[in-house]
PDB file of C-alpha atoms and ligand atoms in Angstrom:
ATOM      1  CA  MET A   1     -24.210 118.604  13.946  1.00  0.00           C
ATOM      2  CA  ARG A   2     -21.749 116.065  12.656  1.00  0.00           C
ATOM      3  CA  ARG A   3     -23.267 112.812  11.410  1.00  0.00           C
ATOM      4  CA  ASN A   4     -22.174 109.265  12.115  1.00  0.00           C
ATOM      5  CA  ILE A   5     -21.018 107.702   8.866  1.00  0.00           C
ATOM      6  CA  VAL A   6     -19.975 104.243   7.720  1.00  0.00           C
ATOM      7  CA  ALA A   7     -18.585 104.284   4.165  1.00  0.00           C
ATOM      8  CA  GLY A   8     -17.483 101.216   2.211  1.00  0.00           C
ATOM      9  CA  ASN A   9     -14.613 101.696  -0.216  1.00  0.00           C
ATOM     10  CA  TRP A  10     -14.697  98.717  -2.559  1.00  0.00           C
ATOM     11  CA  LYS A  11     -11.427  99.872  -4.209  1.00  0.00           C
ATOM     12  CA  MET A  12     -10.709  97.948  -7.468  1.00  0.00           C
ATOM     13  CA  ASN A  13     -12.520  94.760  -6.467  1.00  0.00           C
ATOM     14  CA  LYS A  14     -15.396  92.607  -7.793  1.00  0.00           C
ATOM     15  CA  ASN A  15     -16.493  91.732 -11.306  1.00  0.00           C
ATOM     16  CA  PHE A  16     -19.919  92.989 -12.428  1.00  0.00           C
ATOM     17  CA  SER A  17     -21.914  90.015 -11.237  1.00  0.00           C
ATOM     18  CA  GLU A  18     -20.106  89.965  -7.880  1.00  0.00           C
ATOM     19  CA  ALA A  19     -20.793  93.688  -7.497  1.00  0.00           C
ATOM     20  CA  ASP A  20     -24.463  93.039  -8.261  1.00  0.00           C
ATOM     21  CA  ASP A  21     -24.576  90.267  -5.638  1.00  0.00           C
ATOM     22  CA  LEU A  22     -22.834  92.461  -3.071  1.00  0.00           C
ATOM     23  CA  ILE A  23     -25.144  95.444  -3.473  1.00  0.00           C
ATOM     24  CA  CYS A  24     -28.227  93.170  -3.347  1.00  0.00           C
ATOM     25  CA  ALA A  25     -26.884  91.577  -0.145  1.00  0.00           C
ATOM     26  CA  ILE A  26     -26.227  95.029   1.360  1.00  0.00           C
ATOM     27  CA  GLN A  27     -29.799  96.038   0.490  1.00  0.00           C
ATOM     28  CA  ASP A  28     -31.179  92.883   2.131  1.00  0.00           C
ATOM     29  CA  GLU A  29     -29.107  93.329   5.274  1.00  0.00           C
ATOM     30  CA  LEU A  30     -29.882  97.044   5.524  1.00  0.00           C
ATOM     31  CA  ALA A  31     -33.623  96.414   5.325  1.00  0.00           C
ATOM     32  CA  ASN A  32     -33.468  95.108   8.906  1.00  0.00           C
ATOM     33  CA  VAL A  33     -31.343  97.907  10.343  1.00  0.00           C
ATOM     34  CA  ASP A  34     -32.417 101.198  11.858  1.00  0.00           C
ATOM     35  CA  VAL A  35     -30.159 103.710  10.140  1.00  0.00           C
ATOM     36  CA  CYS A  36     -31.544 106.882  11.747  1.00  0.00           C
ATOM     37  CA  ASP A  37     -28.274 107.468  13.587  1.00  0.00           C
ATOM     38  CA  VAL A  38     -25.857 106.634  10.803  1.00  0.00           C
ATOM     39  CA  ASP A  39     -25.374 107.512   7.144  1.00  0.00           C
ATOM     40  CA  VAL A  40     -24.281 104.503   5.102  1.00  0.00           C
ATOM     41  CA  ILE A  41     -22.252 105.173   1.946  1.00  0.00           C
ATOM     42  CA  VAL A  42     -21.200 102.669  -0.715  1.00  0.00           C
ATOM     43  CA  CYS A  43     -18.256 103.631  -2.962  1.00  0.00           C
ATOM     44  CA  PRO A  44     -17.945 101.171  -5.872  1.00  0.00           C
ATOM     45  CA  PRO A  45     -15.600 101.437  -8.875  1.00  0.00           C
ATOM     46  CA  TYR A  46     -16.865 103.824 -11.617  1.00  0.00           C
ATOM     47  CA  PRO A  47     -18.364 101.133 -13.910  1.00  0.00           C
ATOM     48  CA  TYR A  48     -20.697  99.994 -11.110  1.00  0.00           C
ATOM     49  CA  LEU A  49     -21.924 103.431 -10.081  1.00  0.00           C
ATOM     50  CA  GLU A  50     -25.186 103.163 -11.993  1.00  0.00           C
ATOM     51  CA  LEU A  51     -25.870  99.723 -10.566  1.00  0.00           C
ATOM     52  CA  VAL A  52     -25.358 101.089  -7.069  1.00  0.00           C
ATOM     53  CA  THR A  53     -27.242 104.388  -7.539  1.00  0.00           C
ATOM     54  CA  ASP A  54     -30.199 102.383  -8.929  1.00  0.00           C
ATOM     55  CA  ALA A  55     -30.122 100.148  -5.851  1.00  0.00           C
ATOM     56  CA  SER A  56     -29.896 103.174  -3.548  1.00  0.00           C
ATOM     57  CA  GLU A  57     -33.260 104.424  -4.800  1.00  0.00           C
ATOM     58  CA  ASP A  58     -35.135 101.851  -2.750  1.00  0.00           C
ATOM     59  CA  SER A  59     -32.683 101.503   0.082  1.00  0.00           C
ATOM     60  CA  ASP A  60     -31.200 103.613   2.871  1.00  0.00           C
ATOM     61  CA  PHE A  61     -27.707 104.330   1.658  1.00  0.00           C
ATOM     62  CA  TYR A  62     -25.805 106.986  -0.253  1.00  0.00           C
ATOM     63  CA  VAL A  63     -23.418 106.495  -3.149  1.00  0.00           C
ATOM     64  CA  GLY A  64     -19.847 107.669  -3.369  1.00  0.00           C
ATOM     65  CA  ALA A  65     -17.196 107.592  -6.087  1.00  0.00           C
ATOM     66  CA  GLN A  66     -13.570 106.749  -5.303  1.00  0.00           C
ATOM     67  CA  ASN A  67     -11.957 109.535  -7.300  1.00  0.00           C
ATOM     68  CA  VAL A  68     -12.639 112.532  -9.541  1.00  0.00           C
ATOM     69  CA  ALA A  69     -10.630 114.490 -12.095  1.00  0.00           C
ATOM     70  CA  HIS A  70      -9.011 117.733 -11.007  1.00  0.00           C
ATOM     71  CA  PHE A  71     -10.045 119.275 -14.335  1.00  0.00           C
ATOM     72  CA  ASP A  72     -13.519 120.442 -15.374  1.00  0.00           C
ATOM     73  CA  ASP A  73     -13.756 118.684 -18.739  1.00  0.00           C
ATOM     74  CA  GLY A  74     -11.883 118.270 -22.007  1.00  0.00           C
ATOM     75  CA  ALA A  75      -9.037 116.178 -23.408  1.00  0.00           C
ATOM     76  CA  TYR A  76      -8.068 114.194 -20.305  1.00  0.00           C
ATOM     77  CA  THR A  77      -8.277 110.583 -21.472  1.00  0.00           C
ATOM     78  CA  GLY A  78      -9.414 108.193 -18.785  1.00  0.00           C
ATOM     79  CA  GLU A  79     -10.615 110.837 -16.344  1.00  0.00           C
ATOM     80  CA  VAL A  80     -14.110 111.328 -14.916  1.00  0.00           C
ATOM     81  CA  SER A  81     -15.348 114.812 -14.022  1.00  0.00           C
ATOM     82  CA  ALA A  82     -17.364 116.050 -11.053  1.00  0.00           C
ATOM     83  CA  SER A  83     -20.196 117.044 -13.404  1.00  0.00           C
ATOM     84  CA  MET A  84     -20.344 113.460 -14.719  1.00  0.00           C
ATOM     85  CA  LEU A  85     -20.550 112.131 -11.173  1.00  0.00           C
ATOM     86  CA  SER A  86     -23.208 114.670 -10.332  1.00  0.00           C
ATOM     87  CA  ALA A  87     -25.259 113.600 -13.358  1.00  0.00           C
ATOM     88  CA  MET A  88     -25.107 110.029 -12.004  1.00  0.00           C
ATOM     89  CA  ASP A  89     -26.545 111.143  -8.652  1.00  0.00           C
ATOM     90  CA  VAL A  90     -23.369 110.503  -6.743  1.00  0.00           C
ATOM     91  CA  ASP A  91     -23.558 112.063  -3.277  1.00  0.00           C
ATOM     92  CA  TYR A  92     -19.976 111.655  -1.988  1.00  0.00           C
ATOM     93  CA  CYS A  93     -16.505 111.216  -3.427  1.00  0.00           C
ATOM     94  CA  ILE A  94     -13.318 109.969  -1.777  1.00  0.00           C
ATOM     95  CA  VAL A  95     -10.310 112.183  -2.515  1.00  0.00           C
ATOM     96  CA  GLY A  96      -6.663 111.922  -1.611  1.00  0.00           C
ATOM     97  CA  HIS A  97      -6.693 108.271  -0.610  1.00  0.00           C
ATOM     98  CA  SER A  98      -3.143 107.182   0.267  1.00  0.00           C
ATOM     99  CA  GLU A  99      -3.248 104.656  -2.577  1.00  0.00           C
ATOM    100  CA  ARG A 100      -3.858 107.504  -5.025  1.00  0.00           C
ATOM    101  CA  ARG A 101      -1.167 109.631  -3.406  1.00  0.00           C
ATOM    102  CA  LYS A 102       1.277 106.700  -3.689  1.00  0.00           C
ATOM    103  CA  TYR A 103       0.483 105.035  -7.041  1.00  0.00           C
ATOM    104  CA  PHE A 104      -0.825 108.066  -8.954  1.00  0.00           C
ATOM    105  CA  HIS A 105       1.384 110.708  -7.359  1.00  0.00           C
ATOM    106  CA  GLU A 106      -1.504 112.898  -6.227  1.00  0.00           C
ATOM    107  CA  THR A 107      -0.365 115.991  -4.398  1.00  0.00           C
ATOM    108  CA  ASN A 108      -2.157 118.114  -1.815  1.00  0.00           C
ATOM    109  CA  LYS A 109      -2.608 120.707  -4.587  1.00  0.00           C
ATOM    110  CA  ASP A 110      -4.365 118.164  -6.849  1.00  0.00           C
ATOM    111  CA  ILE A 111      -6.536 117.159  -3.932  1.00  0.00           C
ATOM    112  CA  ALA A 112      -7.498 120.790  -3.242  1.00  0.00           C
ATOM    113  CA  GLU A 113      -8.525 121.151  -6.920  1.00  0.00           C
ATOM    114  CA  LYS A 114     -10.610 117.984  -6.769  1.00  0.00           C
ATOM    115  CA  ILE A 115     -12.366 119.207  -3.640  1.00  0.00           C
ATOM    116  CA  ASN A 116     -13.234 122.500  -5.370  1.00  0.00           C
ATOM    117  CA  ARG A 117     -14.788 120.677  -8.283  1.00  0.00           C
ATOM    118  CA  LEU A 118     -16.824 118.416  -6.038  1.00  0.00           C
ATOM    119  CA  ILE A 119     -18.096 121.300  -3.904  1.00  0.00           C
ATOM    120  CA  ALA A 120     -19.105 123.175  -7.074  1.00  0.00           C
ATOM    121  CA  ARG A 121     -21.258 120.153  -7.999  1.00  0.00           C
ATOM    122  CA  ASP A 122     -22.722 119.610  -4.544  1.00  0.00           C
ATOM    123  CA  ILE A 123     -20.878 116.354  -4.015  1.00  0.00           C
ATOM    124  CA  THR A 124     -19.479 115.866  -0.515  1.00  0.00           C
ATOM    125  CA  PRO A 125     -15.732 115.235  -0.500  1.00  0.00           C
ATOM    126  CA  ILE A 126     -14.367 112.586   1.854  1.00  0.00           C
ATOM    127  CA  MET A 127     -10.774 113.768   2.122  1.00  0.00           C
ATOM    128  CA  CYS A 128      -8.280 111.146   3.320  1.00  0.00           C
ATOM    129  CA  VAL A 129      -5.190 111.930   5.351  1.00  0.00           C
ATOM    130  CA  GLY A 130      -2.727 109.667   7.119  1.00  0.00           C
ATOM    131  CA  GLU A 131       0.902 109.020   7.892  1.00  0.00           C
ATOM    132  CA  SER A 132       3.245 106.176   6.937  1.00  0.00           C
ATOM    133  CA  LEU A 133       4.786 103.900   9.532  1.00  0.00           C
ATOM    134  CA  GLU A 134       8.125 105.637   9.074  1.00  0.00           C
ATOM    135  CA  GLU A 135       6.561 109.056   9.653  1.00  0.00           C
ATOM    136  CA  ARG A 136       4.905 107.814  12.849  1.00  0.00           C
ATOM    137  CA  GLU A 137       8.063 106.159  14.092  1.00  0.00           C
ATOM    138  CA  ASN A 138       9.995 109.385  13.488  1.00  0.00           C
ATOM    139  CA  GLY A 139       7.345 111.305  15.415  1.00  0.00           C
ATOM    140  CA  ASN A 140       6.376 113.335  12.315  1.00  0.00           C
ATOM    141  CA  HIS A 141       2.763 112.186  12.095  1.00  0.00           C
ATOM    142  CA  PHE A 142       1.205 115.371  13.473  1.00  0.00           C
ATOM    143  CA  ASP A 143       3.172 117.547  11.023  1.00  0.00           C
ATOM    144  CA  VAL A 144       2.302 115.301   8.072  1.00  0.00           C
ATOM    145  CA  ILE A 145      -1.394 115.382   8.866  1.00  0.00           C
ATOM    146  CA  ARG A 146      -1.389 119.120   9.539  1.00  0.00           C
ATOM    147  CA  LYS A 147       0.161 119.724   6.105  1.00  0.00           C
ATOM    148  CA  GLN A 148      -2.293 117.413   4.336  1.00  0.00           C
ATOM    149  CA  VAL A 149      -5.253 119.129   5.993  1.00  0.00           C
ATOM    150  CA  GLU A 150      -3.948 122.694   5.570  1.00  0.00           C
ATOM    151  CA  GLU A 151      -2.939 122.302   1.919  1.00  0.00           C
ATOM    152  CA  GLY A 152      -5.785 119.993   0.886  1.00  0.00           C
ATOM    153  CA  ILE A 153      -8.857 121.597   2.360  1.00  0.00           C
ATOM    154  CA  PHE A 154      -8.204 124.763   4.397  1.00  0.00           C
ATOM    155  CA  HIS A 155      -8.607 127.016   1.365  1.00  0.00           C
ATOM    156  CA  LEU A 156     -12.382 126.456   1.645  1.00  0.00           C
ATOM    157  CA  SER A 157     -14.766 128.993   3.130  1.00  0.00           C
ATOM    158  CA  ALA A 158     -16.278 128.095   6.508  1.00  0.00           C
ATOM    159  CA  GLU A 159     -19.562 127.347   4.787  1.00  0.00           C
ATOM    160  CA  ASP A 160     -17.986 124.872   2.355  1.00  0.00           C
ATOM    161  CA  MET A 161     -15.766 123.338   5.017  1.00  0.00           C
ATOM    162  CA  GLN A 162     -18.851 122.307   6.962  1.00  0.00           C
ATOM    163  CA  ARG A 163     -19.974 120.235   3.995  1.00  0.00           C
ATOM    164  CA  CYS A 164     -16.838 118.076   3.994  1.00  0.00           C
ATOM    165  CA  VAL A 165     -15.905 114.793   5.607  1.00  0.00           C
ATOM    166  CA  ILE A 166     -12.345 113.920   6.617  1.00  0.00           C
ATOM    167  CA  ALA A 167     -11.033 110.370   6.953  1.00  0.00           C
ATOM    168  CA  TYR A 168      -7.962 109.584   9.023  1.00  0.00           C
ATOM    169  CA  GLU A 169      -6.361 106.502   7.503  1.00  0.00           C
ATOM    170  CA  PRO A 170      -2.904 105.657   8.859  1.00  0.00           C
ATOM    171  CA  ILE A 171      -1.127 103.973   5.946  1.00  0.00           C
ATOM    172  CA  TRP A 172       0.360 101.321   8.212  1.00  0.00           C
ATOM    173  CA  ALA A 173      -3.155 100.195   9.175  1.00  0.00           C
ATOM    174  CA  ILE A 174      -4.613  99.914   5.658  1.00  0.00           C
ATOM    175  CA  GLY A 175      -5.119  96.309   4.567  1.00  0.00           C
ATOM    176  CA  THR A 176      -2.603  95.095   7.135  1.00  0.00           C
ATOM    177  CA  GLY A 177      -4.925  93.837   9.867  1.00  0.00           C
ATOM    178  CA  LYS A 178      -3.032  96.193  12.173  1.00  0.00           C
ATOM    179  CA  THR A 179      -5.673  98.656  13.418  1.00  0.00           C
ATOM    180  CA  ALA A 180      -4.743 101.861  15.213  1.00  0.00           C
ATOM    181  CA  SER A 181      -5.750 101.581  18.861  1.00  0.00           C
ATOM    182  CA  LYS A 182      -8.805 103.611  19.763  1.00  0.00           C
ATOM    183  CA  GLU A 183      -6.541 105.937  21.748  1.00  0.00           C
ATOM    184  CA  GLN A 184      -4.129 106.435  18.823  1.00  0.00           C
ATOM    185  CA  ALA A 185      -7.039 107.158  16.486  1.00  0.00           C
ATOM    186  CA  GLN A 186      -8.801 109.466  18.955  1.00  0.00           C
ATOM    187  CA  GLU A 187      -5.594 111.453  19.453  1.00  0.00           C
ATOM    188  CA  ILE A 188      -5.335 112.211  15.727  1.00  0.00           C
ATOM    189  CA  HIS A 189      -9.057 112.847  15.301  1.00  0.00           C
ATOM    190  CA  ALA A 190      -8.985 115.359  18.156  1.00  0.00           C
ATOM    191  CA  PHE A 191      -5.881 116.939  16.595  1.00  0.00           C
ATOM    192  CA  ILE A 192      -7.669 117.325  13.238  1.00  0.00           C
ATOM    193  CA  ARG A 193     -10.790 118.722  14.883  1.00  0.00           C
ATOM    194  CA  ASN A 194      -8.675 121.195  16.786  1.00  0.00           C
ATOM    195  CA  LEU A 195      -7.009 122.323  13.543  1.00  0.00           C
ATOM    196  CA  ILE A 196     -10.503 123.098  12.239  1.00  0.00           C
ATOM    197  CA  VAL A 197     -11.341 125.014  15.436  1.00  0.00           C
ATOM    198  CA  GLU A 198      -8.174 127.095  15.081  1.00  0.00           C
ATOM    199  CA  LYS A 199      -8.679 127.809  11.375  1.00  0.00           C
ATOM    200  CA  TYR A 200     -12.456 128.300  11.428  1.00  0.00           C
ATOM    201  CA  SER A 201     -14.408 127.935  14.688  1.00  0.00           C
ATOM    202  CA  ASP A 202     -15.762 125.402  17.123  1.00  0.00           C
ATOM    203  CA  ASP A 203     -19.118 125.557  15.343  1.00  0.00           C
ATOM    204  CA  VAL A 204     -17.538 124.548  12.028  1.00  0.00           C
ATOM    205  CA  ALA A 205     -15.488 121.792  13.699  1.00  0.00           C
ATOM    206  CA  GLN A 206     -18.653 120.349  15.195  1.00  0.00           C
ATOM    207  CA  GLU A 207     -20.159 119.975  11.709  1.00  0.00           C
ATOM    208  CA  VAL A 208     -17.312 117.983  10.156  1.00  0.00           C
ATOM    209  CA  SER A 209     -17.495 114.199  10.509  1.00  0.00           C
ATOM    210  CA  ILE A 210     -14.068 112.622  10.940  1.00  0.00           C
ATOM    211  CA  LEU A 211     -13.917 108.929  10.015  1.00  0.00           C
ATOM    212  CA  TYR A 212     -11.308 106.329  10.880  1.00  0.00           C
ATOM    213  CA  GLY A 213     -10.023 103.909   8.217  1.00  0.00           C
ATOM    214  CA  GLY A 214      -7.488 101.090   8.400  1.00  0.00           C
ATOM    215  CA  SER A 215      -8.383  97.459   9.176  1.00  0.00           C
ATOM    216  CA  CYS A 216     -11.662  98.511  10.754  1.00  0.00           C
ATOM    217  CA  ASN A 217     -13.833  95.401  11.142  1.00  0.00           C
ATOM    218  CA  PRO A 218     -16.911  94.111  12.983  1.00  0.00           C
ATOM    219  CA  LYS A 219     -14.775  93.259  16.017  1.00  0.00           C
ATOM    220  CA  ASN A 220     -13.078  96.618  16.583  1.00  0.00           C
ATOM    221  CA  ALA A 221     -15.631  99.084  15.152  1.00  0.00           C
ATOM    222  CA  LYS A 222     -17.688  99.537  18.315  1.00  0.00           C
ATOM    223  CA  ASP A 223     -14.623 100.404  20.386  1.00  0.00           C
ATOM    224  CA  LEU A 224     -13.307 102.865  17.801  1.00  0.00           C
ATOM    225  CA  PHE A 225     -16.706 104.513  17.280  1.00  0.00           C
ATOM    226  CA  SER A 226     -17.127 104.963  21.032  1.00  0.00           C
ATOM    227  CA  MET A 227     -14.384 107.596  21.051  1.00  0.00           C
ATOM    228  CA  GLN A 228     -15.422 111.219  21.259  1.00  0.00           C
ATOM    229  CA  ASP A 229     -13.989 112.449  17.958  1.00  0.00           C
ATOM    230  CA  ILE A 230     -14.433 109.302  15.864  1.00  0.00           C
ATOM    231  CA  ASP A 231     -17.618 109.764  13.853  1.00  0.00           C
ATOM    232  CA  GLY A 232     -17.494 106.507  11.924  1.00  0.00           C
ATOM    233  CA  GLY A 233     -15.355 104.552   9.521  1.00  0.00           C
ATOM    234  CA  LEU A 234     -14.088 104.316   5.968  1.00  0.00           C
ATOM    235  CA  ILE A 235     -14.023 100.584   5.429  1.00  0.00           C
ATOM    236  CA  GLY A 236     -11.964  98.719   2.820  1.00  0.00           C
ATOM    237  CA  GLY A 237     -11.710  94.914   3.064  1.00  0.00           C
ATOM    238  CA  ALA A 238     -14.642  94.460   5.434  1.00  0.00           C
ATOM    239  CA  SER A 239     -16.963  96.389   3.080  1.00  0.00           C
ATOM    240  CA  LEU A 240     -16.656  93.608   0.511  1.00  0.00           C
ATOM    241  CA  LYS A 241     -18.783  91.276   2.641  1.00  0.00           C
ATOM    242  CA  ALA A 242     -22.324  92.554   3.216  1.00  0.00           C
ATOM    243  CA  GLU A 243     -22.628  90.854   6.590  1.00  0.00           C
ATOM    244  CA  ASP A 244     -19.395  92.380   7.949  1.00  0.00           C
ATOM    245  CA  PHE A 245     -20.165  95.802   6.504  1.00  0.00           C
ATOM    246  CA  ILE A 246     -23.623  95.912   8.049  1.00  0.00           C
ATOM    247  CA  GLN A 247     -22.272  94.595  11.332  1.00  0.00           C
ATOM    248  CA  ILE A 248     -19.985  97.661  11.343  1.00  0.00           C
ATOM    249  CA  VAL A 249     -22.982  99.904  10.560  1.00  0.00           C
ATOM    250  CA  LYS A 250     -24.714  98.371  13.571  1.00  0.00           C
ATOM    251  CA  SER A 251     -21.777  99.282  15.823  1.00  0.00           C
ATOM    252  CA  PHE A 252     -23.290 102.701  16.540  1.00  0.00           C
TER     253      PHE A 252
HETATM  254  P1  13P B   1      -8.926  98.341   4.930  1.00  0.00           P
HETATM  255  O1  13P B   1     -10.216  98.463   5.727  1.00  0.00           O
HETATM  256  O2  13P B   1      -8.933  97.185   3.989  1.00  0.00           O
HETATM  257  O3  13P B   1      -7.731  98.381   5.817  1.00  0.00           O
HETATM  258  O4  13P B   1      -8.853  99.641   3.998  1.00  0.00           O
HETATM  259  C1  13P B   1      -9.074 100.885   4.544  1.00  0.00           C
HETATM  260  C2  13P B   1      -9.166 101.862   3.441  1.00  0.00           C
HETATM  261  O5  13P B   1      -8.178 102.142   2.781  1.00  0.00           O
HETATM  262  C3  13P B   1     -10.482 102.472   3.181  1.00  0.00           C
HETATM  263  O6  13P B   1     -10.375 103.542   2.299  1.00  0.00           O
END
């Protein structure tokens, strides 16, 4: 059965001592929260992964990376492989974030390769999809998302598909303070789940958590998470403050 998930994507923020303070504060806040019904994931930048995996050993959260190479290993300066992440006890990895699609020209094909490498190392991919404002205004958002899902992840077997998480992050809502309404988000989440039903089965679709991301905060999280197909959130800005992040965790 699909799990409720709240994942914090720190993006390229915090110096080392700030990251240390943040993870300690998250640990303190989490100590007072019942997390039976929700999986908490913290996704720091690569250099802080060890700090965060160490902290996770005596706390109730999982660790995610923000990216992975689409190659196995070799002469790819600056890249980090799935086997390296696995050796660091990373449980999840974000792939296909719109910022990577935009600034690093990642394609659906690259994303599919990354997902394969993560699955081979038992790391759960969190695959991001989402449309731009222009695509929504032109009424193309369903087609855009269908293509991202079909080309990025639908090559997987049913068994592997069930191990994945999908995050719907409308680009126009990321870092803008302009959240999708719960109805807008639910509509896309139901659309994605239905794509999984059509490609695989209802049973598979019921195993895949679909998260919402884009200006999700302590004020709007409860409303969003109350919707039938919204299984949690991928949180950017609000994950950089322990109190706000944990408040979102408590929204379930
Ligand atoms: P914000 O929560 O800052 O809008 O970012 C969302 C996001 O991109 C998470 O991956």
